[in-house]
Amino acid sequence: MQPGTERVKRGMAEMQKGGVIMDVMNAEQAKIAEAAGATAVMALERVPSDIRAAGGVARMADPTIIEEVMKVVSIPVMAKARIGHYVEAKVLESLGVDYLDESEVLTPADEVFHIDKHEFTVPFVCGAKDLGEALRRIGEGASMIRTKGEPGTGNIVEAVRHMRLINSQIRKVQNMSKDELYAEAKNLGVPYELLRDVHEHGKLPVVNFAAGGVATPADAALMMHLGADGVFVGSGIFKSDSPEKFARAIVEATTHYTNYKLIAEVSKNLGTPMKGIEISKLTAAERMSDRGW
Amino acid sequence: MNIGVLALQGAVAEHIRSIELAGGTGIAVKKTEQLNDIDGLIIPGGESTTIGKLMRKYGFIEAIRQFSGAGKPIYGSCAGLIVLAERISGGEEPHLGLMDITVSRNAFGRQRESFEAELPLKGLQEEIQAVFIRAPLIEEAGPEVDILAAYDGQIVAARQKHLLVSSFHPELTEDTSFHRYFLDMVKEAEPE
């Protein structure tokens, strides 16, 4: 018996495909998310928009919150550790969390090195803005990639930019001749073997979800249309007027992302979505997507 | 042979790939009408709570029961196994309730307890590489259920007439023998 193999870790993310992973801050929200059809929940102390509002250093959540959430739902529970914070990650693994997010939403603990994710039994998801970042994270052992987007803004534009960039870079690599791959690996700063895998298969070797700024059912469907394997929804759900209805609507729009009539139907009377922030209004220090490298 | 893969949520593309490698034609099924065009159906791995909810919402419960009533083969892996079971341990509401088994969800524990292992399977010559991900177990099986594989004394694959289930994920490996086994079931079920 072999636990924590690459296949087991990547396979877990495959099972999330076509699904919606929702940020929750307590047991009650976790139950709402599960009942609405979430494929997993991300247990947090504060959603990204509150982290923005509060300022200061954002860290791993209180283990009490994570344990409470794990107790009440049967779907997988994810949690966030700071970039490079090996010990937060080990602590979360010891709690029995099903997936770890080494996340730029929290304040980075290391400005040079990410966590060596190979030595964990628990799988990791990491954010990426482009193909280089995605393959560096996979090289370090990430089993799932998500766009960084710009978390807590309710603005989809950055997630769209990241998804489009990753996919266009994949197409470019796919069309390269074999001898061009060595130089491209150097240009992108990625392991050659992973780049060759992308060249051969025309996709990342792990699933790629959309995250960071998904605020409406139509946003979720747009990301699926652009080739996302599934969607993370952070502040959008529990910052809306009717979280339950909103959560169900996002799940249905993700499953049937080409059925526009259905998306129209589920988008009716959802109340006000989160207000949102224009990206250009953020200062460089406020941009979470620039954390990590 | 046209094999549908229920495409509401989960590892749909992997099953389609395995079916095509095994010599069938794989079709993603998103609407109940598509059940008329297929000879067999696969319910993939994913989250059973999500898949169950979406099946109810879009009329798949009744439609798949009719499909099964016509004797057409169905294979459920992992979440698909849970969806096919008549009884879910812990009092959870069953979904399709077609197969005379009692299943226990997340029976091996959380993700860190997920694993792969080589397993002998009744009716196959070679052992298969079985990938278990937060996998369910079959706690009890009725008299008409044929047990195909066990791990550590627990049932992890079984067949009841035209219904096939596995706790593990053959679609995550390069080995297509389990999918060929299902294709053979579909062939047998075809009227002359």
Short mmCIF file of C-alpha atoms in Angstrom, two decimals:
data_model
loop_
_atom_site.label_atom_id
_atom_site.label_comp_id
_atom_site.label_asym_id
_atom_site.label_seq_id
_atom_site.Cartn_x
_atom_site.Cartn_y
_atom_site.Cartn_z
CA MET A 1 0.00 0.00 0.00
CA GLN A 2 1.38 3.40 -1.01
CA PRO A 3 -0.26 6.54 0.46
CA GLY A 4 0.35 10.05 -0.88
CA THR A 5 1.69 9.05 -4.31
CA GLU A 6 1.65 11.62 -7.09
CA ARG A 7 -1.27 9.76 -8.69
CA VAL A 8 -3.27 9.77 -5.45
CA LYS A 9 -2.61 13.49 -4.87
CA ARG A 10 -3.31 14.60 -8.44
CA GLY A 11 -6.25 12.19 -8.66
CA MET A 12 -7.92 13.87 -5.70
CA ALA A 13 -7.94 17.14 -7.70
CA GLU A 14 -9.32 15.30 -10.77
CA MET A 15 -12.34 14.33 -8.65
CA GLN A 16 -13.04 18.03 -8.02
CA LYS A 17 -13.39 18.80 -11.75
CA GLY A 18 -16.50 20.63 -12.87
CA GLY A 19 -17.08 21.59 -9.26
CA VAL A 20 -17.12 24.67 -7.07
CA ILE A 21 -14.89 25.05 -4.01
CA MET A 22 -16.26 27.59 -1.54
CA ASP A 23 -14.59 29.71 1.14
CA VAL A 24 -16.29 29.29 4.54
CA MET A 25 -15.54 30.88 7.91
CA ASN A 26 -17.47 28.60 10.26
CA ALA A 27 -19.39 25.32 10.57
CA GLU A 28 -22.72 26.89 9.67
CA GLN A 29 -21.41 28.30 6.37
CA ALA A 30 -19.73 24.96 5.61
CA LYS A 31 -23.09 23.19 5.93
CA ILE A 32 -24.74 25.74 3.62
CA ALA A 33 -21.95 25.22 1.06
CA GLU A 34 -22.25 21.42 1.20
CA ALA A 35 -26.04 21.56 0.90
CA ALA A 36 -25.71 23.85 -2.13
CA GLY A 37 -23.52 21.26 -3.90
CA ALA A 38 -19.96 22.50 -3.25
CA THR A 39 -17.35 19.81 -4.05
CA ALA A 40 -15.10 21.07 -1.23
CA VAL A 41 -14.84 23.92 1.24
CA MET A 42 -11.89 26.16 2.10
CA ALA A 43 -11.90 26.80 5.87
CA LEU A 44 -10.71 30.32 6.67
CA GLU A 45 -10.69 32.80 9.49
CA ARG A 46 -11.51 35.67 7.13
CA VAL A 47 -12.48 35.76 3.46
CA PRO A 48 -10.09 37.73 1.21
CA SER A 49 -12.26 40.88 1.10
CA ASP A 50 -12.19 41.03 4.94
CA ILE A 51 -8.42 40.42 4.90
CA ARG A 52 -8.12 43.43 2.58
CA ALA A 53 -10.32 45.54 4.85
CA ALA A 54 -8.54 44.49 8.05
CA GLY A 55 -4.95 44.93 6.76
CA GLY A 56 -2.01 43.70 8.84
CA VAL A 57 -0.46 40.22 8.58
CA ALA A 58 -2.83 37.43 7.49
CA ARG A 59 -1.92 33.95 8.78
CA MET A 60 -3.17 30.36 8.87
CA ALA A 61 -6.65 30.10 10.46
CA ASP A 62 -7.23 29.11 14.07
CA PRO A 63 -7.23 25.26 14.10
CA THR A 64 -10.52 25.35 16.05
CA ILE A 65 -12.33 26.75 12.99
CA ILE A 66 -10.81 24.12 10.72
CA GLU A 67 -11.71 21.27 13.08
CA GLU A 68 -15.27 22.54 13.46
CA VAL A 69 -15.69 22.60 9.69
CA MET A 70 -14.16 19.12 9.30
CA LYS A 71 -16.62 17.78 11.86
CA VAL A 72 -19.79 18.95 10.12
CA VAL A 73 -19.21 18.18 6.41
CA SER A 74 -18.45 14.96 4.53
CA ILE A 75 -16.92 16.73 1.51
CA PRO A 76 -13.16 17.52 1.47
CA VAL A 77 -11.91 20.41 3.60
CA MET A 78 -9.07 22.63 2.38
CA ALA A 79 -7.08 25.23 4.32
CA LYS A 80 -4.51 27.92 3.54
CA ALA A 81 -0.90 28.19 4.67
CA ARG A 82 1.33 31.20 4.00
CA ILE A 83 3.75 30.99 1.05
CA GLY A 84 6.93 29.33 2.31
CA HIS A 85 5.51 28.57 5.77
CA TYR A 86 6.53 24.93 6.15
CA VAL A 87 5.31 24.69 9.74
CA GLU A 88 1.82 26.08 9.10
CA ALA A 89 1.54 23.47 6.34
CA LYS A 90 2.71 20.65 8.63
CA VAL A 91 0.26 21.80 11.33
CA LEU A 92 -2.63 21.77 8.86
CA GLU A 93 -1.58 18.34 7.58
CA SER A 94 -1.54 17.02 11.15
CA LEU A 95 -5.15 18.21 11.60
CA GLY A 96 -6.16 15.95 8.70
CA VAL A 97 -7.02 18.72 6.22
CA ASP A 98 -7.64 17.14 2.78
CA TYR A 99 -5.90 19.76 0.60
CA LEU A 100 -3.56 22.66 1.36
CA ASP A 101 -3.48 25.98 -0.46
CA GLU A 102 -0.08 27.67 -0.30
CA SER A 103 -1.76 30.98 -0.80
CA GLU A 104 -0.89 34.54 -1.75
CA VAL A 105 -4.10 35.63 0.02
CA LEU A 106 -2.12 35.28 3.27
CA THR A 107 1.00 37.35 3.90
CA PRO A 108 4.04 35.46 2.54
CA ALA A 109 6.37 34.00 5.19
CA ASP A 110 9.29 33.58 2.78
CA GLU A 111 10.16 35.93 -0.06
CA VAL A 112 12.57 33.51 -1.77
CA PHE A 113 11.38 29.94 -1.35
CA HIS A 114 8.03 28.20 -1.64
CA ILE A 115 7.35 25.04 0.40
CA ASP A 116 8.87 21.77 -0.85
CA LYS A 117 5.52 20.09 -1.36
CA HIS A 118 6.93 16.70 -2.36
CA GLU A 119 7.55 15.71 1.21
CA PHE A 120 3.90 16.04 2.23
CA THR A 121 1.28 13.28 2.08
CA VAL A 122 -1.45 15.89 1.75
CA PRO A 123 -1.78 17.42 -1.74
CA PHE A 124 -1.26 21.14 -2.46
CA VAL A 125 -2.96 23.67 -4.70
CA CYS A 126 -1.00 26.80 -5.66
CA GLY A 127 -1.82 30.01 -7.52
CA ALA A 128 -0.26 30.99 -10.87
CA LYS A 129 -0.41 34.00 -13.18
CA ASP A 130 1.40 32.36 -16.09
CA LEU A 131 2.80 29.06 -17.32
CA GLY A 132 6.19 29.65 -15.68
CA GLU A 133 4.69 30.02 -12.23
CA ALA A 134 2.38 27.06 -12.76
CA LEU A 135 5.23 24.73 -13.76
CA ARG A 136 7.53 25.98 -10.98
CA ARG A 137 4.81 25.14 -8.45
CA ILE A 138 4.22 21.73 -10.02
CA GLY A 139 8.00 21.18 -9.96
CA GLU A 140 7.90 21.84 -6.20
CA GLY A 141 5.14 19.23 -5.87
CA ALA A 142 1.83 21.08 -6.30
CA SER A 143 -0.95 18.67 -7.42
CA MET A 144 -3.40 21.33 -8.55
CA ILE A 145 -3.08 24.84 -9.99
CA ARG A 146 -5.49 27.75 -9.81
CA THR A 147 -5.29 31.22 -11.30
CA LYS A 148 -4.34 33.86 -8.79
CA GLY A 149 -6.84 36.40 -10.05
CA GLU A 150 -7.14 39.29 -7.65
CA PRO A 151 -8.78 37.84 -4.51
CA GLY A 152 -11.40 39.74 -2.56
CA THR A 153 -12.10 42.26 -5.32
CA GLY A 154 -15.20 40.73 -6.89
CA ASN A 155 -13.51 41.65 -10.19
CA ILE A 156 -12.94 38.82 -12.67
CA VAL A 157 -10.50 40.66 -14.95
CA GLU A 158 -7.28 39.31 -13.40
CA ALA A 159 -8.48 35.68 -13.33
CA VAL A 160 -9.40 36.05 -17.01
CA ARG A 161 -5.97 37.51 -17.77
CA HIS A 162 -4.17 34.64 -15.98
CA MET A 163 -6.27 31.87 -17.54
CA ARG A 164 -5.87 33.31 -21.04
CA LEU A 165 -2.14 33.79 -20.60
CA ILE A 166 -1.54 30.26 -19.29
CA ASN A 167 -3.58 28.74 -22.12
CA SER A 168 -1.93 30.81 -24.85
CA GLN A 169 1.51 29.93 -23.49
CA ILE A 170 0.53 26.25 -23.50
CA ARG A 171 -0.51 26.52 -27.16
CA LYS A 172 2.78 28.20 -28.00
CA VAL A 173 4.80 25.46 -26.26
CA GLN A 174 2.73 22.78 -27.96
CA ASN A 175 3.68 24.18 -31.37
CA MET A 176 7.40 24.46 -30.66
CA SER A 177 9.86 22.05 -32.18
CA LYS A 178 11.60 19.76 -29.70
CA ASP A 179 14.93 21.59 -29.90
CA GLU A 180 13.28 24.89 -28.96
CA LEU A 181 12.00 23.50 -25.67
CA TYR A 182 15.40 23.66 -23.90
CA ALA A 183 15.72 27.41 -24.41
CA GLU A 184 12.04 27.94 -23.56
CA ALA A 185 12.53 26.05 -20.26
CA LYS A 186 15.32 28.51 -19.48
CA ASN A 187 13.21 31.52 -20.54
CA LEU A 188 10.28 30.45 -18.38
CA GLY A 189 12.50 29.30 -15.51
CA VAL A 190 10.88 25.86 -15.33
CA PRO A 191 12.04 22.22 -15.26
CA TYR A 192 12.60 20.94 -18.82
CA GLU A 193 10.76 17.64 -18.14
CA LEU A 194 7.57 19.46 -17.17
CA LEU A 195 7.76 21.69 -20.23
CA ARG A 196 8.18 18.62 -22.45
CA ASP A 197 5.07 17.12 -20.81
CA VAL A 198 3.10 20.28 -21.70
CA HIS A 199 4.50 20.12 -25.27
CA GLU A 200 3.35 16.50 -25.65
CA HIS A 201 -0.09 16.74 -24.02
CA GLY A 202 -1.11 20.35 -24.73
CA LYS A 203 -2.20 20.89 -21.14
CA LEU A 204 -0.83 21.16 -17.63
CA PRO A 205 -0.07 17.80 -15.98
CA VAL A 206 -2.52 18.73 -13.17
CA VAL A 207 -5.99 20.29 -13.11
CA ASN A 208 -6.27 24.07 -13.38
CA PHE A 209 -9.07 25.87 -11.55
CA ALA A 210 -10.13 29.51 -11.72
CA ALA A 211 -9.86 31.65 -8.60
CA GLY A 212 -9.69 35.26 -7.51
CA GLY A 213 -12.59 37.57 -8.27
CA VAL A 214 -15.45 35.21 -9.22
CA ALA A 215 -18.53 37.16 -8.06
CA THR A 216 -21.52 35.92 -10.13
CA PRO A 217 -22.79 32.69 -11.76
CA ALA A 218 -21.91 34.21 -15.12
CA ASP A 219 -18.33 34.83 -13.92
CA ALA A 220 -18.00 31.16 -12.98
CA ALA A 221 -19.37 30.10 -16.38
CA LEU A 222 -17.00 32.50 -18.16
CA MET A 223 -14.00 30.87 -16.48
CA MET A 224 -15.25 27.41 -17.53
CA HIS A 225 -15.69 28.74 -21.06
CA LEU A 226 -12.05 29.88 -20.99
CA GLY A 227 -10.95 26.34 -20.10
CA ALA A 228 -10.93 26.20 -16.29
CA ASP A 229 -11.49 22.72 -14.83
CA GLY A 230 -13.57 24.16 -11.98
CA VAL A 231 -13.97 27.25 -9.83
CA PHE A 232 -12.97 28.57 -6.41
CA VAL A 233 -15.36 31.15 -5.01
CA GLY A 234 -14.06 33.20 -2.13
CA SER A 235 -15.69 36.32 -0.85
CA GLY A 236 -18.52 36.21 -3.44
CA ILE A 237 -20.88 33.78 -1.70
CA PHE A 238 -20.99 34.76 1.94
CA LYS A 239 -20.68 38.47 1.14
CA SER A 240 -23.86 38.29 -0.95
CA ASP A 241 -27.39 38.94 0.35
CA SER A 242 -28.62 35.35 0.06
CA PRO A 243 -25.64 32.98 0.32
CA GLU A 244 -27.66 29.77 -0.03
CA LYS A 245 -29.33 30.73 -3.27
CA PHE A 246 -26.16 32.31 -4.55
CA ALA A 247 -24.11 29.18 -3.84
CA ARG A 248 -26.62 26.93 -5.64
CA ALA A 249 -26.66 29.30 -8.61
CA ILE A 250 -22.85 29.21 -8.95
CA VAL A 251 -22.84 25.39 -8.81
CA GLU A 252 -25.45 25.10 -11.57
CA ALA A 253 -23.80 27.73 -13.77
CA THR A 254 -20.48 25.86 -13.47
CA THR A 255 -22.00 22.49 -14.42
CA HIS A 256 -24.00 23.90 -17.35
CA TYR A 257 -21.70 26.70 -18.40
CA THR A 258 -22.87 26.65 -22.02
CA ASN A 259 -26.58 26.64 -21.14
CA TYR A 260 -27.22 30.39 -21.16
CA LYS A 261 -30.96 30.11 -20.55
CA LEU A 262 -30.26 28.18 -17.38
CA ILE A 263 -27.64 30.73 -16.28
CA ALA A 264 -30.24 33.47 -16.84
CA GLU A 265 -32.74 31.53 -14.75
CA VAL A 266 -30.39 30.96 -11.79
CA SER A 267 -29.16 34.57 -11.93
CA LYS A 268 -32.64 35.98 -11.21
CA ASN A 269 -33.22 37.83 -7.93
CA LEU A 270 -29.89 36.95 -6.37
CA GLY A 271 -29.80 40.32 -4.63
CA THR A 272 -26.78 42.59 -4.73
CA PRO A 273 -23.48 40.85 -5.42
CA MET A 274 -20.40 42.14 -3.62
CA LYS A 275 -19.61 45.71 -4.62
CA GLY A 276 -16.21 44.95 -6.04
CA ILE A 277 -13.02 46.94 -6.57
CA GLU A 278 -11.60 48.38 -9.79
CA ILE A 279 -8.13 46.77 -10.11
CA SER A 280 -6.41 50.03 -11.11
CA LYS A 281 -7.51 51.52 -7.77
CA LEU A 282 -5.30 49.02 -5.91
CA THR A 283 -1.77 50.11 -5.00
CA ALA A 284 1.10 47.75 -5.79
CA ALA A 285 1.24 46.71 -2.11
CA GLU A 286 -2.47 45.83 -2.18
CA ARG A 287 -2.16 43.46 -5.12
CA MET A 288 -2.14 39.91 -3.77
CA SER A 289 -1.45 38.41 -7.21
CA ASP A 290 2.07 39.87 -7.17
CA ARG A 291 2.98 37.73 -4.16
CA GLY A 292 4.91 34.58 -5.06
CA TRP A 293 7.06 34.21 -8.17
CA MET B 1 -20.38 0.78 -28.73
CA ASN B 2 -21.44 4.13 -27.32
CA ILE B 3 -20.65 4.51 -23.65
CA GLY B 4 -22.00 7.58 -21.87
CA VAL B 5 -20.20 9.17 -18.95
CA LEU B 6 -22.48 11.20 -16.67
CA ALA B 7 -20.97 14.69 -16.93
CA LEU B 8 -22.47 16.65 -14.04
CA GLN B 9 -19.27 16.79 -11.99
CA GLY B 10 -16.10 14.74 -11.55
CA ALA B 11 -13.47 12.85 -13.56
CA VAL B 12 -15.42 12.65 -16.82
CA ALA B 13 -12.59 13.10 -19.34
CA GLU B 14 -10.52 10.31 -17.75
CA HIS B 15 -13.32 7.75 -18.17
CA ILE B 16 -13.90 8.84 -21.77
CA ARG B 17 -10.18 8.42 -22.46
CA SER B 18 -10.13 4.93 -20.86
CA ILE B 19 -13.24 3.83 -22.76
CA GLU B 20 -11.73 4.98 -26.07
CA LEU B 21 -8.44 3.20 -25.28
CA ALA B 22 -10.49 0.07 -24.51
CA GLY B 23 -12.14 0.26 -27.95
CA GLY B 24 -15.48 1.99 -27.22
CA THR B 25 -16.80 5.45 -28.01
CA GLY B 26 -17.09 7.76 -25.01
CA ILE B 27 -19.80 10.42 -24.80
CA ALA B 28 -20.22 13.07 -22.09
CA VAL B 29 -23.86 12.94 -20.93
CA LYS B 30 -25.26 16.25 -19.69
CA LYS B 31 -28.93 15.82 -20.64
CA THR B 32 -31.35 12.96 -19.95
CA GLU B 33 -32.26 12.66 -23.67
CA GLN B 34 -28.72 11.51 -24.38
CA LEU B 35 -29.41 8.26 -22.50
CA ASN B 36 -31.33 7.10 -25.59
CA ASP B 37 -28.16 7.17 -27.69
CA ILE B 38 -25.90 5.06 -25.47
CA ASP B 39 -25.48 1.34 -24.79
CA GLY B 40 -23.92 1.65 -21.34
CA LEU B 41 -23.42 4.38 -18.73
CA ILE B 42 -20.53 5.25 -16.42
CA ILE B 43 -21.12 7.32 -13.29
CA PRO B 44 -17.68 8.76 -12.54
CA GLY B 45 -15.80 9.65 -9.39
CA GLY B 46 -16.37 13.10 -7.95
CA GLU B 47 -18.27 14.27 -4.91
CA SER B 48 -21.36 12.08 -4.43
CA THR B 49 -23.27 14.82 -2.60
CA THR B 50 -22.78 17.20 -5.55
CA ILE B 51 -23.50 14.60 -8.24
CA GLY B 52 -26.60 13.37 -6.33
CA LYS B 53 -28.01 16.88 -6.01
CA LEU B 54 -27.49 17.70 -9.68
CA MET B 55 -29.01 14.33 -10.72
CA ARG B 56 -32.19 15.15 -8.78
CA LYS B 57 -32.29 18.68 -10.13
CA TYR B 58 -32.11 17.59 -13.79
CA GLY B 59 -34.33 14.50 -13.72
CA PHE B 60 -31.53 11.91 -13.94
CA ILE B 61 -32.78 9.77 -11.04
CA GLU B 62 -35.92 8.58 -12.87
CA ALA B 63 -34.21 8.53 -16.28
CA ILE B 64 -31.31 6.34 -15.11
CA ARG B 65 -33.68 4.00 -13.22
CA GLN B 66 -35.51 3.47 -16.52
CA PHE B 67 -32.20 2.95 -18.33
CA SER B 68 -31.31 0.31 -15.76
CA GLY B 69 -34.81 -1.19 -15.92
CA ALA B 70 -34.22 -1.87 -19.61
CA GLY B 71 -31.22 -3.99 -18.59
CA LYS B 72 -28.62 -1.56 -19.89
CA PRO B 73 -25.28 -1.80 -18.06
CA ILE B 74 -24.12 0.89 -15.61
CA TYR B 75 -20.68 1.17 -14.01
CA GLY B 76 -20.12 3.42 -10.99
CA SER B 77 -16.61 4.24 -9.70
CA CYS B 78 -16.11 5.74 -6.23
CA ALA B 79 -18.83 8.44 -6.03
CA GLY B 80 -20.67 6.45 -8.74
CA LEU B 81 -20.68 3.42 -6.43
CA ILE B 82 -22.27 5.51 -3.66
CA VAL B 83 -24.87 6.88 -6.09
CA LEU B 84 -25.86 3.33 -7.20
CA ALA B 85 -26.18 1.84 -3.69
CA GLU B 86 -29.52 0.99 -2.09
CA ARG B 87 -28.21 1.88 1.37
CA ILE B 88 -25.70 4.46 2.61
CA SER B 89 -24.35 3.80 6.07
CA GLY B 90 -24.98 6.65 8.53
CA GLY B 91 -28.55 7.24 7.40
CA GLU B 92 -27.83 9.41 4.37
CA GLU B 93 -30.58 9.37 1.73
CA PRO B 94 -29.72 6.93 -1.12
CA HIS B 95 -29.59 8.36 -4.66
CA LEU B 96 -30.41 5.85 -7.42
CA GLY B 97 -30.81 2.94 -4.97
CA LEU B 98 -30.35 0.29 -7.69
CA MET B 99 -27.80 -2.11 -6.27
CA ASP B 100 -28.33 -4.36 -3.24
CA ILE B 101 -25.34 -3.06 -1.24
CA THR B 102 -24.67 -0.96 1.85
CA VAL B 103 -21.81 1.51 1.41
CA SER B 104 -19.77 3.44 3.89
CA ARG B 105 -18.48 6.80 2.59
CA ASN B 106 -14.87 7.96 3.17
CA ALA B 107 -14.34 4.54 4.73
CA PHE B 108 -10.54 4.64 4.66
CA GLY B 109 -10.36 8.10 6.26
CA ARG B 110 -9.33 11.50 4.97
CA GLN B 111 -7.20 12.38 1.92
CA ARG B 112 -3.88 11.72 3.71
CA GLU B 113 -5.03 8.09 4.10
CA SER B 114 -5.69 7.76 0.35
CA PHE B 115 -3.42 5.22 -1.38
CA GLU B 116 -2.78 2.95 -4.33
CA ALA B 117 -2.31 -0.82 -4.25
CA GLU B 118 -2.19 -3.81 -6.61
CA LEU B 119 -5.31 -5.95 -6.47
CA PRO B 120 -6.36 -9.28 -7.98
CA LEU B 121 -9.78 -9.06 -9.61
CA LYS B 122 -12.11 -12.01 -10.22
CA GLY B 123 -12.36 -12.63 -13.97
CA LEU B 124 -9.13 -10.80 -14.82
CA GLN B 125 -5.77 -12.54 -15.21
CA GLU B 126 -3.46 -9.71 -14.19
CA GLU B 127 -3.61 -7.70 -10.98
CA ILE B 128 -4.80 -4.15 -11.46
CA GLN B 129 -3.32 -0.95 -10.05
CA ALA B 130 -6.12 0.39 -7.84
CA VAL B 131 -6.13 4.06 -6.82
CA PHE B 132 -8.24 4.78 -3.73
CA ILE B 133 -9.13 8.45 -3.10
CA ARG B 134 -11.25 9.14 -0.02
CA ALA B 135 -12.81 5.90 -1.17
CA PRO B 136 -16.04 4.23 -0.04
CA LEU B 137 -16.35 0.56 0.94
CA ILE B 138 -19.11 -1.98 0.46
CA GLU B 139 -20.07 -3.04 3.99
CA GLU B 140 -22.76 -5.53 3.02
CA ALA B 141 -23.82 -7.11 -0.24
CA GLY B 142 -27.07 -8.93 -1.03
CA PRO B 143 -27.25 -12.55 -2.32
CA GLU B 144 -27.36 -11.52 -5.99
CA VAL B 145 -24.16 -9.49 -5.74
CA ASP B 146 -20.98 -11.09 -7.05
CA ILE B 147 -17.87 -9.88 -5.20
CA LEU B 148 -15.04 -9.12 -7.65
CA ALA B 149 -12.32 -7.69 -5.43
CA ALA B 150 -11.48 -7.14 -1.79
CA TYR B 151 -8.81 -5.14 -0.03
CA ASP B 152 -7.87 -6.02 3.53
CA GLY B 153 -10.97 -8.21 3.75
CA GLN B 154 -13.30 -5.39 2.63
CA ILE B 155 -15.29 -5.39 -0.61
CA VAL B 156 -14.01 -2.85 -3.14
CA ALA B 157 -15.49 -4.10 -6.45
CA ALA B 158 -18.72 -5.98 -7.18
CA ARG B 159 -21.26 -6.83 -9.85
CA GLN B 160 -25.00 -7.41 -9.72
CA LYS B 161 -26.26 -8.53 -13.14
CA HIS B 162 -25.83 -5.45 -15.38
CA LEU B 163 -24.50 -3.20 -12.59
CA LEU B 164 -20.76 -2.85 -11.89
CA VAL B 165 -19.08 -0.85 -9.10
CA SER B 166 -15.57 -0.13 -7.82
CA SER B 167 -14.32 1.91 -4.84
CA PHE B 168 -11.14 2.67 -6.80
CA HIS B 169 -10.35 4.62 -9.95
CA PRO B 170 -9.16 2.52 -12.93
CA GLU B 171 -9.57 5.67 -15.09
CA LEU B 172 -6.56 7.26 -13.38
CA THR B 173 -4.20 4.52 -14.62
CA GLU B 174 -3.01 3.37 -18.04
CA ASP B 175 -4.52 -0.08 -17.47
CA THR B 176 -7.78 -0.45 -19.42
CA SER B 177 -8.68 -4.00 -18.32
CA PHE B 178 -11.49 -2.88 -16.00
CA HIS B 179 -13.05 -0.76 -18.75
CA ARG B 180 -12.73 -3.70 -21.18
CA TYR B 181 -14.55 -5.83 -18.59
CA PHE B 182 -17.39 -3.26 -18.62
CA LEU B 183 -17.43 -3.14 -22.42
CA ASP B 184 -17.84 -6.95 -22.40
CA MET B 185 -20.85 -6.55 -20.10
CA VAL B 186 -22.33 -4.06 -22.56
CA LYS B 187 -21.72 -6.47 -25.45
CA GLU B 188 -23.47 -9.31 -23.58
CA ALA B 189 -26.45 -7.08 -22.83
CA GLU B 190 -27.02 -6.10 -26.49
CA PRO B 191 -30.07 -7.77 -28.03
CA GLU B 192 -29.20 -9.95 -31.03
#
